[in-house]
Amino acid sequence: QFRTISCYSRFAAKGPDAKIEQWQMDTQDLLQSRHEKGTLKRLFVLIDSRHGCTHIDSAIMGWMDDAGVPYSIVLTKADQTSIPEVIKHVNEFCMRYASTSQLQEEGAVTQSPVVHVTSSKNRWGLNELLMSIETEFISHG
């Protein structure tokens, strides 16, 4: 049995800064405790390919790296940007993975080397993403 949880990033959140900060800390605490209990196997971080990796996305990935929470990158809306732009974003994530894995001395790298490129409109990459999710849960029992 698995569950999916959708969380908005701080980028999408609206409200007073103090409330957004508290929401962010609560979300991190929730994810950390679920990971420590073994109920959170992997996060799938959805990133809009029209914008690429924002500073908020980088901060979230940095937090997950520091917390040891495994995650995979999913580029969404690939049909709404050019193929060279999508390739550029994929390369940036792959380079981030490579540099993180070279710097990592203890423990495992938390970012998956696989970057999923998807389009719900054109159904690109959805079967591969679903197989990846299924494999993740099968491999962790």
GROMACS .gro file of C-alpha atoms in nm:
model
  141
    1GLN     CA    1   0.000   0.000   0.000
    2PHE     CA    2   0.125   0.345  -0.082
    3ARG     CA    3  -0.007   0.696  -0.061
    4THR     CA    4   0.069   1.007  -0.253
    5ILE     CA    5   0.082   1.347  -0.091
    6SER     CA    6   0.082   1.672  -0.281
    7CYS     CA    7   0.257   1.966  -0.118
    8TYR     CA    8   0.284   2.310  -0.266
    9SER     CA    9   0.623   2.469  -0.262
   10ARG     CA   10   0.683   2.796  -0.089
   11PHE     CA   11   0.693   2.945  -0.440
   12ALA     CA   12   0.323   2.864  -0.483
   13ALA     CA   13   0.217   2.939  -0.126
   14LYS     CA   14   0.039   3.264  -0.054
   15GLY     CA   15   0.002   3.437   0.280
   16PRO     CA   16   0.207   3.619   0.542
   17ASP     CA   17   0.576   3.528   0.539
   18ALA     CA   18   0.565   3.403   0.899
   19LYS     CA   19   0.280   3.165   0.815
   20ILE     CA   20   0.458   3.038   0.504
   21GLU     CA   21   0.779   2.985   0.706
   22GLN     CA   22   0.586   2.787   0.968
   23TRP     CA   23   0.415   2.581   0.699
   24GLN     CA   24   0.756   2.507   0.545
   25MET     CA   25   0.901   2.395   0.880
   26ASP     CA   26   0.595   2.180   0.954
   27THR     CA   27   0.622   2.017   0.611
   28GLN     CA   28   0.992   1.944   0.662
   29ASP     CA   29   0.922   1.799   1.007
   30LEU     CA   30   0.647   1.578   0.863
   31LEU     CA   31   0.866   1.450   0.580
   32GLN     CA   32   1.162   1.393   0.814
   33SER     CA   33   0.956   1.199   1.068
   34ARG     CA   34   0.792   0.985   0.795
   35HIS     CA   35   1.133   0.908   0.650
   36GLU     CA   36   1.276   0.816   0.990
   37LYS     CA   37   0.977   0.587   1.060
   38GLY     CA   38   1.029   0.418   0.724
   39THR     CA   39   0.690   0.515   0.583
   40LEU     CA   40   0.834   0.766   0.336
   41LYS     CA   41   1.031   0.575   0.075
   42ARG     CA   42   1.095   0.847  -0.182
   43LEU     CA   43   0.969   1.191  -0.277
   44PHE     CA   44   0.894   1.273  -0.637
   45VAL     CA   45   0.964   1.643  -0.683
   46LEU     CA   46   0.761   1.796  -0.966
   47ILE     CA   47   0.934   2.080  -1.145
   48ASP     CA   48   0.768   2.279  -1.422
   49SER     CA   49   0.994   2.246  -1.727
   50ARG     CA   50   0.885   2.592  -1.846
   51HIS     CA   51   1.072   2.742  -1.549
   52GLY     CA   52   1.341   2.484  -1.474
   53CYS     CA   53   1.502   2.461  -1.134
   54THR     CA   54   1.419   2.770  -0.930
   55HIS     CA   55   1.608   2.883  -0.620
   56ILE     CA   56   1.319   2.740  -0.414
   57ASP     CA   57   1.359   2.402  -0.585
   58SER     CA   58   1.732   2.410  -0.515
   59ALA     CA   59   1.668   2.490  -0.149
   60ILE     CA   60   1.420   2.202  -0.119
   61MET     CA   61   1.664   1.959  -0.282
   62GLY     CA   62   1.941   2.084  -0.054
   63TRP     CA   63   1.722   2.024   0.250
   64MET     CA   64   1.638   1.671   0.130
   65ASP     CA   65   2.007   1.600   0.070
   66ASP     CA   66   2.093   1.721   0.421
   67ALA     CA   67   1.805   1.524   0.576
   68GLY     CA   68   1.888   1.208   0.380
   69VAL     CA   69   1.542   1.191   0.223
   70PRO     CA   70   1.553   1.010  -0.115
   71TYR     CA   71   1.393   1.193  -0.404
   72SER     CA   72   1.346   1.184  -0.779
   73ILE     CA   73   1.301   1.475  -1.018
   74VAL     CA   74   0.995   1.487  -1.243
   75LEU     CA   75   0.995   1.758  -1.511
   76THR     CA   76   0.633   1.836  -1.594
   77LYS     CA   77   0.473   2.014  -1.890
   78ALA     CA   78   0.752   1.913  -2.128
   79ASP     CA   79   0.516   1.972  -2.419
   80GLN     CA   80   0.504   2.343  -2.333
   81THR     CA   81   0.873   2.416  -2.386
   82SER     CA   82   1.129   2.341  -2.654
   83ILE     CA   83   1.317   2.012  -2.664
   84PRO     CA   84   1.656   2.189  -2.629
   85GLU     CA   85   1.526   2.363  -2.314
   86VAL     CA   86   1.406   2.032  -2.166
   87ILE     CA   87   1.743   1.873  -2.245
   88LYS     CA   88   1.919   2.167  -2.078
   89HIS     CA   89   1.712   2.114  -1.760
   90VAL     CA   90   1.775   1.738  -1.759
   91ASN     CA   91   2.148   1.800  -1.801
   92GLU     CA   92   2.146   2.046  -1.509
   93PHE     CA   93   1.985   1.786  -1.281
   94CYS     CA   94   2.223   1.516  -1.401
   95MET     CA   95   2.521   1.745  -1.336
   96ARG     CA   96   2.382   1.823  -0.990
   97TYR     CA   97   2.354   1.449  -0.922
   98ALA     CA   98   2.709   1.386  -1.044
   99SER     CA   99   2.859   1.669  -0.838
  100THR     CA  100   2.659   1.568  -0.528
  101SER     CA  101   2.764   1.204  -0.559
  102GLN     CA  102   3.131   1.305  -0.593
  103LEU     CA  103   3.114   1.527  -0.285
  104GLN     CA  104   2.918   1.276  -0.076
  105GLU     CA  105   3.161   1.102   0.157
  106GLU     CA  106   2.925   0.929   0.398
  107GLY     CA  107   2.590   0.769   0.329
  108ALA     CA  108   2.403   0.744   0.004
  109VAL     CA  109   2.322   1.018  -0.242
  110THR     CA  110   1.955   1.101  -0.198
  111GLN     CA  111   1.879   1.234  -0.549
  112SER     CA  112   1.799   0.966  -0.804
  113PRO     CA  113   2.011   0.980  -1.120
  114VAL     CA  114   1.693   0.936  -1.326
  115VAL     CA  115   1.509   1.251  -1.434
  116HIS     CA  116   1.154   1.182  -1.549
  117VAL     CA  117   1.031   1.404  -1.834
  118THR     CA  118   0.654   1.412  -1.855
  119SER     CA  119   0.358   1.573  -2.024
  120SER     CA  120   0.010   1.488  -1.901
  121LYS     CA  121  -0.139   1.647  -2.212
  122ASN     CA  122   0.062   1.430  -2.455
  123ARG     CA  123   0.104   1.140  -2.207
  124TRP     CA  124   0.486   1.153  -2.242
  125GLY     CA  125   0.681   0.966  -1.978
  126LEU     CA  126   0.382   0.877  -1.761
  127ASN     CA  127   0.413   0.499  -1.796
  128GLU     CA  128   0.785   0.519  -1.715
  129LEU     CA  129   0.714   0.734  -1.411
  130LEU     CA  130   0.445   0.495  -1.287
  131MET     CA  131   0.681   0.199  -1.336
  132SER     CA  132   0.949   0.383  -1.140
  133ILE     CA  133   0.706   0.449  -0.855
  134GLU     CA  134   0.590   0.088  -0.855
  135THR     CA  135   0.948  -0.040  -0.859
  136GLU     CA  136   1.036   0.185  -0.566
  137PHE     CA  137   0.761   0.034  -0.355
  138ILE     CA  138   0.828  -0.325  -0.462
  139SER     CA  139   1.199  -0.291  -0.383
  140HIS     CA  140   1.123  -0.160  -0.033
  141GLY     CA  141   0.861  -0.425   0.042
   0.00000   0.00000   0.00000
